[in-house]
XYZ file of C-alpha atoms in Angstrom:
699
model
C 203.719 143.687 124.084
C 202.724 139.787 124.568
C 205.592 137.886 126.486
C 205.737 133.759 126.278
C 206.666 131.789 129.130
C 207.869 127.734 128.445
C 210.366 128.055 131.527
C 207.373 126.607 133.873
C 203.459 125.834 132.467
C 203.068 127.317 129.349
C 201.448 130.491 129.447
C 201.014 133.682 127.686
C 200.550 137.284 128.962
C 199.215 140.673 127.147
C 200.492 143.227 129.105
C 199.278 142.193 132.466
C 196.732 139.478 131.892
C 196.967 136.069 131.097
C 195.814 134.816 127.821
C 193.719 131.588 127.750
C 195.184 129.188 125.615
C 192.785 126.448 125.550
C 193.304 122.754 126.144
C 196.726 121.138 126.851
C 196.967 119.830 122.875
C 196.340 123.122 121.973
C 199.248 124.903 124.249
C 201.302 122.059 123.267
C 201.315 123.172 119.651
C 202.014 126.918 120.564
C 204.998 125.205 122.613
C 206.311 123.570 119.634
C 206.166 126.241 117.281
C 207.511 128.819 120.334
C 210.393 126.157 120.519
C 210.927 126.600 116.776
C 210.073 129.976 116.292
C 211.251 131.476 113.104
C 211.916 127.707 111.482
C 209.419 125.146 109.950
C 207.475 123.154 111.833
C 206.236 120.003 109.832
C 202.386 119.019 110.017
C 204.103 115.295 110.018
C 206.581 116.336 113.170
C 203.270 118.022 115.035
C 201.500 114.686 114.348
C 204.567 113.137 116.074
C 205.077 115.012 118.973
C 201.413 115.436 119.975
C 200.428 111.301 119.409
C 203.698 109.446 118.405
C 202.634 106.399 116.677
C 198.892 106.626 117.975
C 198.210 109.821 115.921
C 194.574 109.957 115.001
C 192.956 109.450 111.483
C 191.948 113.578 111.786
C 195.121 114.268 113.579
C 196.191 116.748 110.594
C 192.658 118.521 110.351
C 192.833 118.746 114.489
C 196.172 120.311 114.135
C 195.222 123.191 111.454
C 191.982 123.591 114.088
C 194.652 124.126 116.932
C 196.434 126.788 114.492
C 193.138 128.292 113.676
C 192.250 128.727 117.503
C 195.485 130.215 118.134
C 196.060 132.760 115.864
C 193.492 135.376 117.390
C 194.531 134.876 120.427
C 197.962 136.018 119.323
C 196.978 139.215 117.985
C 199.336 141.539 115.572
C 202.349 140.447 118.654
C 203.135 137.238 116.918
C 202.442 135.482 113.704
C 201.492 131.874 112.528
C 202.404 131.407 108.965
C 201.141 128.507 106.841
C 203.663 127.082 104.928
C 203.167 124.105 102.304
C 203.521 121.313 104.685
C 203.317 123.250 107.645
C 203.918 126.084 109.822
C 206.470 128.955 111.006
C 205.531 131.177 114.027
C 207.255 134.714 114.261
C 207.464 137.078 116.889
C 206.569 140.969 116.292
C 205.821 142.639 119.363
C 206.509 139.786 121.605
C 209.237 138.197 124.048
C 209.876 134.462 124.350
C 211.248 133.470 127.937
C 213.626 130.581 127.074
C 214.968 133.356 124.567
C 215.437 135.745 127.212
C 217.007 133.056 129.654
C 219.452 132.036 126.433
C 220.751 136.147 125.978
C 221.369 136.344 129.539
C 223.355 133.293 130.480
C 225.486 134.438 127.263
C 226.172 137.402 128.408
C 226.761 136.253 132.248
C 229.363 133.708 130.332
C 231.257 136.484 129.090
C 231.649 138.575 131.636
C 233.128 135.442 133.628
C 235.437 135.180 130.933
C 237.096 138.520 131.134
C 237.366 138.370 134.387
C 234.106 140.376 135.944
C 232.429 137.779 138.706
C 230.525 140.126 139.395
C 228.918 141.035 136.347
C 228.553 137.392 135.422
C 226.588 137.014 139.040
C 223.988 140.024 138.075
C 223.334 138.382 134.381
C 223.307 134.987 135.588
C 220.676 135.728 138.794
C 218.743 137.927 136.523
C 218.280 135.266 133.762
C 217.572 132.100 136.593
C 214.744 134.658 137.759
C 212.561 133.853 134.689
C 212.058 130.466 135.710
C 208.592 129.835 137.599
C 209.371 125.969 137.999
C 209.523 122.759 136.131
C 210.068 123.804 132.276
C 206.739 123.165 129.658
C 204.818 122.220 132.881
C 201.785 120.178 132.229
C 202.749 119.337 128.418
C 203.297 115.684 127.583
C 205.017 113.316 124.979
C 208.499 112.362 124.617
C 209.565 115.492 122.383
C 208.218 117.526 125.274
C 210.472 115.639 128.182
C 213.480 115.499 126.135
C 213.565 119.497 125.761
C 212.376 119.593 129.569
C 215.699 118.011 129.739
C 217.618 119.777 128.072
C 216.393 123.026 129.437
C 216.942 122.257 133.354
C 220.268 121.325 132.137
C 221.157 124.721 130.721
C 219.219 126.132 133.979
C 221.584 123.644 136.362
C 224.904 124.756 134.819
C 223.686 128.266 134.861
C 222.974 127.834 138.944
C 226.741 126.361 139.127
C 227.861 129.291 136.884
C 226.187 131.626 139.015
C 227.268 129.954 142.307
C 231.216 129.710 141.238
C 231.105 133.520 140.320
C 229.557 134.396 144.005
C 232.009 132.412 145.489
C 234.774 134.132 144.033
C 233.758 137.740 145.207
C 232.592 136.290 148.346
C 230.514 134.948 150.778
C 226.930 136.685 150.687
C 224.052 135.927 153.350
C 222.259 132.881 152.029
C 224.481 131.258 149.265
C 225.438 128.479 151.760
C 221.547 127.834 152.312
C 221.044 128.126 148.473
C 224.095 125.391 147.585
C 222.228 123.343 150.216
C 218.858 123.225 148.764
C 220.773 122.816 145.259
C 222.715 119.673 146.681
C 219.449 118.168 148.061
C 217.786 118.608 144.384
C 220.279 117.206 142.724
C 222.898 114.880 144.867
C 224.868 113.802 142.204
C 225.692 117.055 140.553
C 229.407 116.801 141.579
C 230.184 120.741 141.161
C 227.420 121.423 143.591
C 229.006 119.366 146.265
C 232.519 121.104 145.734
C 230.745 124.525 145.788
C 228.946 123.807 149.258
C 231.965 122.379 150.560
C 233.947 125.408 149.679
C 230.991 127.903 150.968
C 231.006 126.106 154.407
C 235.298 126.034 154.291
C 235.084 129.693 153.846
C 232.348 130.301 156.626
C 235.268 128.316 159.226
C 232.767 125.037 159.283
C 235.283 122.979 158.188
C 233.818 119.939 159.758
C 230.631 120.560 157.954
C 232.621 120.749 154.827
C 234.332 117.568 155.466
C 230.671 116.081 156.437
C 229.433 116.935 152.774
C 231.945 115.188 150.989
C 231.306 112.005 152.821
C 227.722 112.469 152.346
C 228.688 112.643 148.490
C 230.761 109.790 148.224
C 228.028 107.741 150.377
C 225.493 108.884 147.805
C 227.316 108.160 144.819
C 228.330 104.920 145.536
C 224.822 103.678 146.468
C 223.717 105.197 143.573
C 226.113 104.893 140.837
C 228.253 102.641 142.391
C 231.267 105.186 141.837
C 233.630 107.516 143.934
C 233.819 110.938 143.796
C 235.739 112.383 140.757
C 238.686 113.871 140.615
C 237.744 117.309 141.308
C 235.713 116.821 144.466
C 238.196 114.185 145.734
C 241.226 116.948 145.675
C 239.139 119.615 146.968
C 238.221 117.047 150.190
C 242.261 116.475 149.956
C 242.906 120.783 150.039
C 240.339 121.019 152.785
C 241.814 118.323 155.214
C 245.465 120.115 154.510
C 244.175 123.635 155.702
C 245.244 124.615 152.068
C 245.515 128.815 152.464
C 244.803 129.382 148.750
C 241.392 128.379 149.370
C 240.695 131.505 151.618
C 238.861 134.380 150.303
C 241.715 137.119 149.447
C 241.377 139.967 152.220
C 240.777 143.396 150.675
C 243.455 145.914 151.579
C 241.339 148.062 154.003
C 241.819 148.868 157.802
C 239.850 147.413 160.579
C 236.612 149.185 161.828
C 237.508 151.090 165.054
C 235.882 149.106 168.045
C 233.285 152.037 168.682
C 232.239 151.834 165.232
C 231.821 147.769 165.308
C 229.609 147.831 168.629
C 227.505 151.385 167.489
C 227.084 150.488 163.888
C 223.082 149.959 162.908
C 221.717 147.142 160.935
C 221.463 148.978 157.727
C 224.953 150.391 157.766
C 227.016 149.119 155.060
C 230.464 147.825 156.625
C 231.069 144.806 156.315
C 231.318 142.418 159.546
C 233.881 139.784 160.279
C 232.324 136.647 160.287
C 233.958 135.736 163.527
C 232.844 138.906 165.519
C 230.675 138.712 168.238
C 226.871 139.172 168.066
C 225.384 142.426 169.902
C 225.102 142.187 173.111
C 221.751 141.301 174.483
C 219.313 143.779 176.870
C 221.189 141.972 179.795
C 224.793 141.537 180.399
C 224.466 138.310 181.095
C 225.228 135.880 177.640
C 221.656 134.935 176.464
C 220.481 131.258 175.610
C 220.196 130.256 171.779
C 217.127 127.891 171.624
C 216.783 125.713 168.400
C 213.653 124.287 168.544
C 212.856 123.161 165.030
C 211.568 119.699 164.684
C 214.008 117.487 163.094
C 214.327 117.128 159.281
C 212.380 114.768 156.701
C 215.188 112.067 155.819
C 211.889 111.608 153.324
C 211.853 115.105 152.271
C 211.729 115.094 147.867
C 211.751 117.384 145.478
C 210.415 121.199 146.231
C 214.029 122.649 144.889
C 211.954 125.656 143.325
C 209.820 126.160 146.392
C 213.350 125.956 148.773
C 214.826 128.616 146.428
C 211.638 131.109 146.672
C 211.163 131.076 150.241
C 215.069 130.562 151.130
C 215.561 133.877 148.523
C 212.106 135.515 150.541
C 214.000 135.099 153.887
C 217.371 137.007 152.837
C 216.886 140.388 153.817
C 219.190 141.060 156.684
C 218.443 144.872 156.287
C 214.843 144.195 157.356
C 211.963 141.615 158.975
C 211.168 139.170 156.315
C 207.943 137.190 157.008
C 207.072 134.625 154.453
C 204.267 132.255 153.895
C 203.223 129.202 152.551
C 199.489 128.147 151.881
C 197.939 125.008 150.840
C 195.860 121.805 150.750
C 196.523 120.150 153.996
C 198.697 117.034 153.031
C 200.720 119.071 150.551
C 203.795 118.999 153.017
C 203.386 122.770 154.300
C 204.998 121.759 157.700
C 207.812 119.375 156.335
C 208.962 122.561 153.750
C 209.158 124.982 156.579
C 210.967 122.791 158.467
C 213.237 121.578 155.771
C 213.551 125.577 154.662
C 214.516 126.466 158.925
C 217.188 124.035 158.833
C 218.571 125.013 155.049
C 218.968 128.838 156.348
C 219.738 128.087 160.464
C 223.497 129.616 159.491
C 222.230 132.508 158.784
C 220.374 132.825 162.464
C 222.798 132.236 164.593
C 221.141 133.802 167.929
C 218.542 131.124 167.751
C 215.738 129.210 165.848
C 212.056 129.309 167.546
C 209.048 126.913 166.410
C 205.556 127.514 167.604
C 202.158 125.178 166.367
C 199.799 127.501 166.382
C 197.273 125.441 165.551
C 197.600 122.141 167.573
C 194.877 119.880 168.032
C 192.575 121.797 166.185
C 192.499 124.892 168.473
C 194.271 127.910 167.748
C 197.043 128.355 170.373
C 196.696 131.644 172.369
C 199.390 134.403 171.403
C 199.870 135.183 174.995
C 201.071 131.166 175.742
C 203.044 131.260 172.748
C 204.933 134.535 173.902
C 205.691 133.603 177.093
C 207.282 130.377 175.894
C 209.297 132.300 173.023
C 210.151 134.955 176.075
C 211.790 132.337 178.540
C 213.674 130.640 175.179
C 215.554 133.706 174.809
C 216.377 134.530 178.947
C 213.382 136.390 180.072
C 212.946 134.613 183.091
C 209.569 137.161 184.226
C 206.969 137.391 181.441
C 204.589 140.144 181.768
C 200.843 139.193 182.652
C 198.949 141.020 179.598
C 199.708 140.149 175.731
C 200.388 143.716 175.015
C 203.203 143.663 178.233
C 204.585 140.296 176.697
C 204.461 141.633 172.854
C 206.518 144.610 174.013
C 208.854 142.083 175.996
C 209.119 140.197 173.064
C 210.378 143.273 170.635
C 213.112 144.504 173.346
C 214.509 140.860 173.697
C 215.169 140.403 170.567
C 216.616 143.354 169.426
C 219.865 143.588 167.838
C 219.420 139.366 167.378
C 219.454 137.398 164.562
C 216.571 134.786 165.110
C 214.105 132.628 162.588
C 210.809 131.815 163.923
C 208.676 129.428 162.379
C 204.841 129.984 163.625
C 202.973 126.488 162.412
C 199.676 126.321 161.170
C 198.964 129.946 161.872
C 195.213 130.759 161.918
C 194.669 134.564 162.297
C 196.386 138.098 162.000
C 194.899 138.792 165.894
C 197.093 135.271 166.815
C 200.187 136.135 164.431
C 200.431 139.741 164.900
C 202.043 140.112 168.682
C 204.331 137.041 167.581
C 206.120 138.767 164.948
C 209.567 140.353 165.821
C 210.797 143.979 164.400
C 214.215 143.950 164.883
C 215.917 143.993 161.346
C 218.149 140.718 160.868
C 215.163 138.433 162.457
C 212.913 136.457 160.004
C 209.530 134.189 160.307
C 208.307 131.539 158.352
C 204.676 130.889 158.372
C 202.221 127.936 157.463
C 198.336 128.797 156.870
C 195.680 126.656 155.367
C 194.982 129.799 153.847
C 196.304 133.259 153.020
C 195.989 135.575 155.506
C 195.127 138.483 153.293
C 195.016 140.963 156.679
C 198.772 140.480 157.570
C 200.600 142.888 155.159
C 203.935 142.405 154.065
C 203.900 138.216 153.796
C 205.327 136.841 150.881
C 203.286 133.750 150.265
C 203.457 130.643 148.278
C 200.890 128.700 147.332
C 202.394 125.002 147.784
C 200.634 122.129 144.976
C 201.052 118.884 145.012
C 204.325 117.147 143.698
C 205.370 116.812 140.143
C 205.478 113.427 138.729
C 209.173 112.504 139.247
C 208.864 113.938 142.358
C 206.098 112.068 143.572
C 207.752 108.440 142.103
C 210.496 109.399 143.912
C 208.903 109.602 147.220
C 207.222 106.590 146.843
C 210.308 105.029 146.107
C 211.816 106.479 149.252
C 209.579 105.155 151.715
C 208.869 101.559 150.277
C 212.107 101.035 148.518
C 213.463 102.600 145.437
C 214.597 99.021 143.759
C 211.209 97.867 144.106
C 209.409 100.645 142.415
C 211.626 101.059 139.948
C 211.070 97.406 138.862
C 207.450 98.297 138.455
C 208.029 101.791 137.103
C 205.070 101.849 135.317
C 202.696 100.528 137.705
C 204.456 102.613 140.282
C 203.268 105.709 137.879
C 199.562 104.337 137.780
C 199.654 104.528 141.684
C 201.145 108.230 142.435
C 198.886 109.223 139.608
C 196.118 107.552 141.291
C 197.235 109.581 144.432
C 197.032 112.444 142.365
C 200.659 113.138 143.372
C 199.383 114.381 146.822
C 202.189 113.927 149.223
C 200.249 112.495 152.222
C 198.307 110.187 149.944
C 201.508 109.102 148.330
C 202.890 108.465 151.799
C 199.906 106.210 152.714
C 200.190 104.465 149.874
C 204.183 104.198 149.747
C 203.476 103.118 153.722
C 200.819 100.080 152.853
C 203.108 98.943 149.689
C 205.833 98.635 152.140
C 203.758 96.652 154.370
C 202.997 94.418 151.723
C 206.240 93.260 150.428
C 204.759 90.130 148.720
C 202.216 92.601 146.795
C 202.712 94.120 143.583
C 202.006 97.415 143.109
C 199.177 97.369 140.951
C 197.512 94.747 143.154
C 197.833 97.840 145.743
C 196.745 99.904 143.369
C 193.665 98.028 143.165
C 192.886 97.606 146.962
C 193.239 101.362 147.381
C 191.108 101.860 143.919
C 188.376 99.963 145.894
C 188.675 101.015 149.403
C 187.907 104.945 147.884
C 184.527 103.509 145.400
C 183.002 102.684 149.035
C 180.087 104.977 149.750
C 181.490 105.235 153.660
C 185.597 104.995 153.969
C 186.138 102.376 156.352
C 190.115 101.338 156.172
C 192.225 103.658 158.323
C 194.720 104.517 155.652
C 191.888 105.892 153.398
C 190.696 107.832 156.621
C 193.988 109.349 156.951
C 193.843 110.363 152.992
C 190.601 112.131 153.479
C 191.576 114.038 157.016
C 192.554 117.000 154.831
C 189.562 117.486 152.205
C 187.435 117.110 155.677
C 189.534 119.994 158.013
C 188.961 122.078 154.226
C 184.732 120.669 154.309
C 184.553 121.911 157.792
C 185.776 125.103 156.936
C 183.001 125.837 154.443
C 179.694 127.851 155.164
C 176.709 126.275 153.689
C 176.429 127.525 150.632
C 180.262 126.909 149.777
C 179.793 122.991 151.124
C 177.004 122.640 148.668
C 178.759 124.175 145.855
C 181.941 121.741 146.524
C 180.021 118.555 146.808
C 177.371 119.447 143.310
C 180.353 120.641 140.941
C 182.348 116.999 141.943
C 179.388 115.193 140.345
C 180.119 115.500 136.498
C 182.544 113.471 134.965
C 184.269 116.675 133.092
C 187.745 117.409 133.679
C 187.004 121.685 134.072
C 184.068 123.897 134.935
C 183.743 127.368 133.326
C 182.695 130.010 135.392
C 179.103 129.687 133.189
C 179.504 126.121 133.461
C 179.743 126.009 137.118
C 176.513 128.666 137.520
C 174.366 126.432 135.102
C 175.286 123.146 137.298
C 174.564 125.664 140.246
C 171.856 126.930 139.249
C 173.203 130.384 140.332
C 173.972 133.492 138.144
C 177.244 133.554 137.069
C 179.033 136.064 139.257
C 177.649 133.971 142.050
C 178.365 131.011 140.731
C 182.227 132.359 140.317
C 182.282 134.067 143.755
C 181.500 130.512 145.150
C 184.393 128.600 143.041
C 187.136 131.496 144.063
C 186.110 130.571 147.678
C 186.813 126.970 147.198
C 190.003 128.247 145.403
C 190.839 130.053 148.433
C 190.214 126.692 150.531
C 192.517 124.710 148.631
C 190.205 121.897 147.415
C 189.921 123.531 143.599
C 192.277 124.878 141.515
C 192.002 127.472 138.733
C 193.668 128.038 135.686
C 193.113 128.387 131.878
C 189.632 126.826 130.829
C 188.090 126.812 134.150
C 188.410 125.330 137.382
C 188.804 121.911 138.691
C 189.417 118.984 141.164
C 192.258 116.924 141.939
C 191.015 112.943 141.466
C 191.126 112.425 145.081
C 189.302 115.594 146.177
C 186.879 114.958 143.327
C 186.057 111.494 144.448
C 185.672 112.501 148.201
C 183.594 115.531 147.359
C 181.103 113.306 145.050
C 181.249 110.824 148.242
C 179.757 113.668 150.406
C 176.878 114.804 147.631
C 173.336 113.977 148.773
C 172.076 110.909 146.491
C 168.577 112.207 144.856
C 166.946 114.047 142.350
C 169.286 117.056 142.718
C 171.931 115.502 140.698
C 170.217 114.727 137.760
C 168.579 118.170 137.441
C 172.116 119.548 138.412
C 173.611 117.689 135.270
C 171.047 117.949 132.822
C 171.163 121.608 133.379
C 175.036 121.412 132.516
C 174.119 119.616 129.689
C 171.694 122.115 128.283
C 174.473 124.604 128.822
C 176.839 122.575 126.841
C 174.293 121.944 123.958
C 173.729 126.099 123.806
C 177.251 126.760 123.835
C 178.029 124.288 121.263
C 175.386 126.163 119.065
C 176.762 129.154 119.165
C 180.364 128.201 118.536
C 181.721 127.587 122.200
C 185.179 126.133 123.472
C 183.396 123.292 126.067
C 185.603 120.139 125.620
C 184.290 117.656 123.526
C 184.707 114.818 125.870
C 183.116 116.938 128.479
C 180.043 117.367 126.700
C 180.100 113.351 125.674
C 180.792 112.245 129.519
C 178.289 114.503 131.017
C 175.647 113.392 128.123
C 176.822 109.775 129.227
C 175.538 110.035 132.927
C 172.545 111.968 131.825
C 171.651 108.997 129.467
C 172.414 106.781 132.414
C 170.378 108.473 135.370
C 167.347 108.114 132.622
C 167.829 104.505 131.854
C 167.718 103.915 135.354
C 165.021 105.614 136.094
C 161.997 103.093 137.182
C 159.087 103.002 134.824
C 155.481 104.330 135.717
C 153.423 101.077 137.191
C 149.761 100.481 135.708
C 147.294 100.675 137.663
C 146.330 97.187 137.915
C 149.725 95.995 138.393
C 150.276 98.537 140.666
C 147.324 96.837 142.693
C 148.119 93.048 142.276
C 151.645 93.551 143.601
C 150.021 95.610 146.703
C 147.959 92.398 147.331
C 150.435 89.943 146.878
C 150.803 87.437 149.722
C 153.385 87.478 151.928
C 156.084 84.963 151.404
C 155.615 84.420 147.723
C 158.417 85.582 145.342
C 157.649 88.694 143.205
C 158.153 88.936 139.641
C 160.860 91.025 138.223
C 161.247 92.472 134.907
C 163.959 90.712 132.950
C 166.536 92.858 131.628
C 166.168 95.981 133.517
C 168.994 98.027 133.429
C 170.983 98.685 136.582
C 171.445 102.267 137.466
C 175.283 103.507 136.882
C 176.830 104.566 139.884
C 178.051 107.908 140.628
C 179.774 107.547 143.495
C 183.402 108.186 141.793
C 184.474 109.888 139.361
C 185.186 109.260 135.078
C 188.680 108.676 134.776
C 191.045 111.865 133.593
C 194.099 110.623 131.558
C 194.739 113.993 131.101
C 194.699 115.164 135.360
C 195.414 113.368 138.084
C 192.875 110.250 139.035
C 191.373 109.860 142.714
C 192.092 106.531 143.909
């Protein structure tokens, strides 16, 4: 059985093993055929989709080559049949996530039409679970942008219908937080604002519901110059007048006896009224309700899928969920954790605690962190030892519903004593790398922003009107920043500080700064800091591999190519590259390993100059040429780029000096100019990576 995925990156799986689908263009051909599964795709259509008006002269042959390479990858699970003027893909023993999503959404809509909100909610939630990010991620072109928009509209409609069904069923834990995340990601969809207002109103938060309306009205006026529509305005009026029809109908069941209310276990399925007091703390005095989360960032942009995943991971009132975010520094792990903490705060009425476990670069002592936590929840005299404080902590939070946010976690030994054991509590932590010996953590690897979100971040910080007036230049700028949030923020700050400059002038300055052998500008030093921090956590072999693997001007390195470059056996080279993946300085995927442009530029500046570079490039070129002789899969553009690098180094090598000329130069009188060979070629610098139009380049 094979399964194909388009609701996220274009991927294929045979059982539980991912199938390498080749280059982005080849994956685009497969995506095009899958979107038209069972129907003819003409070759002219494929040419237009892949290249538009710039189709190469041999484009038809290239399409045939892509189809030829795809057929054996599909095995017997699917077949690409040739027609007189195109191709037809037919699924046999295979599934497509788009088809499953459409089938489940239709089931959900049908259940809703027949008055079954529970069935509608189940089908729609299952349908939305098929999404793994932006549809058709990594595939470019006007056609795919249109398909992406169409599929996203279908997803948002299903999401709105799911929320409508759940509101019809009554409040469930986490619904308000999910609606807040949806509104933040799609502030112009009025129905989401209506649903959030209704959820807040039914939770007894009338003032917050009215505040949502005011924010929606302000956003619509600023962005579109219009007032809220009739539905949103009507709901606002009904909330102002406390319309009883908005309330959830009460079930005709007797209230539980008081004794059951106070002694029910956290796993009890009996409903709890939203107005009931929280369980009593260990002492008879009321306990403090700490609220330690840092302020939410107003310029927060995107991350809707990540927010939805993390809020869902924390939604387990019968247990103590722990969710973790890991990634390269500067991708916004802390900002995301703080945003999620604020969004789910209504689930944790007994407090929200926060600790930076890596402040100033030194791991925080869990004894000190526990002492502060204990005092925050009302324990005046913490024990002297770590074990004593951990026991006090577990006792103090028993029966409470607390959220604990741990930023910059370093190790399991540091984190484990800080974890509450009481069901109803939750922990959200960030770490520079996954803490493998801390079991039970739902880890999420945070990458760079999608291009549109990076552009929106630039506009939010430096001014929307200015950015969208120079949109093409702004898109080049965020691409030069590798869509890395910290780097985009630095570029936006520089843009805001130079109101008379064009965006292209800012881009040229940034590129010039980072081409220098030593970065001197403070902005660029800030951009480099996460890469420098990651480098400091490497051992000697990892650091050498990090530097040398950045030297070739190729987009990706297979394990075999990395082995040739590093002059190591394949298994050892792969282990080193995987270690760099764990440190988030190298990314892995179909086709091998690749650097973000900014990371590659940094690593290349750190690589020592000398004959080692040339020898490594020659080994890689020999591997590519040998691979090509046996029908290998090396990208021809990568082979040409490395060949050009080697040729440039060869031309730059000094010619041998004849013995007589050497003696004459040695005895040349001081102060007289020496002759210089005319036309001697200057060496091609290796200080910056070759621009890569298929992936973000460094600045």
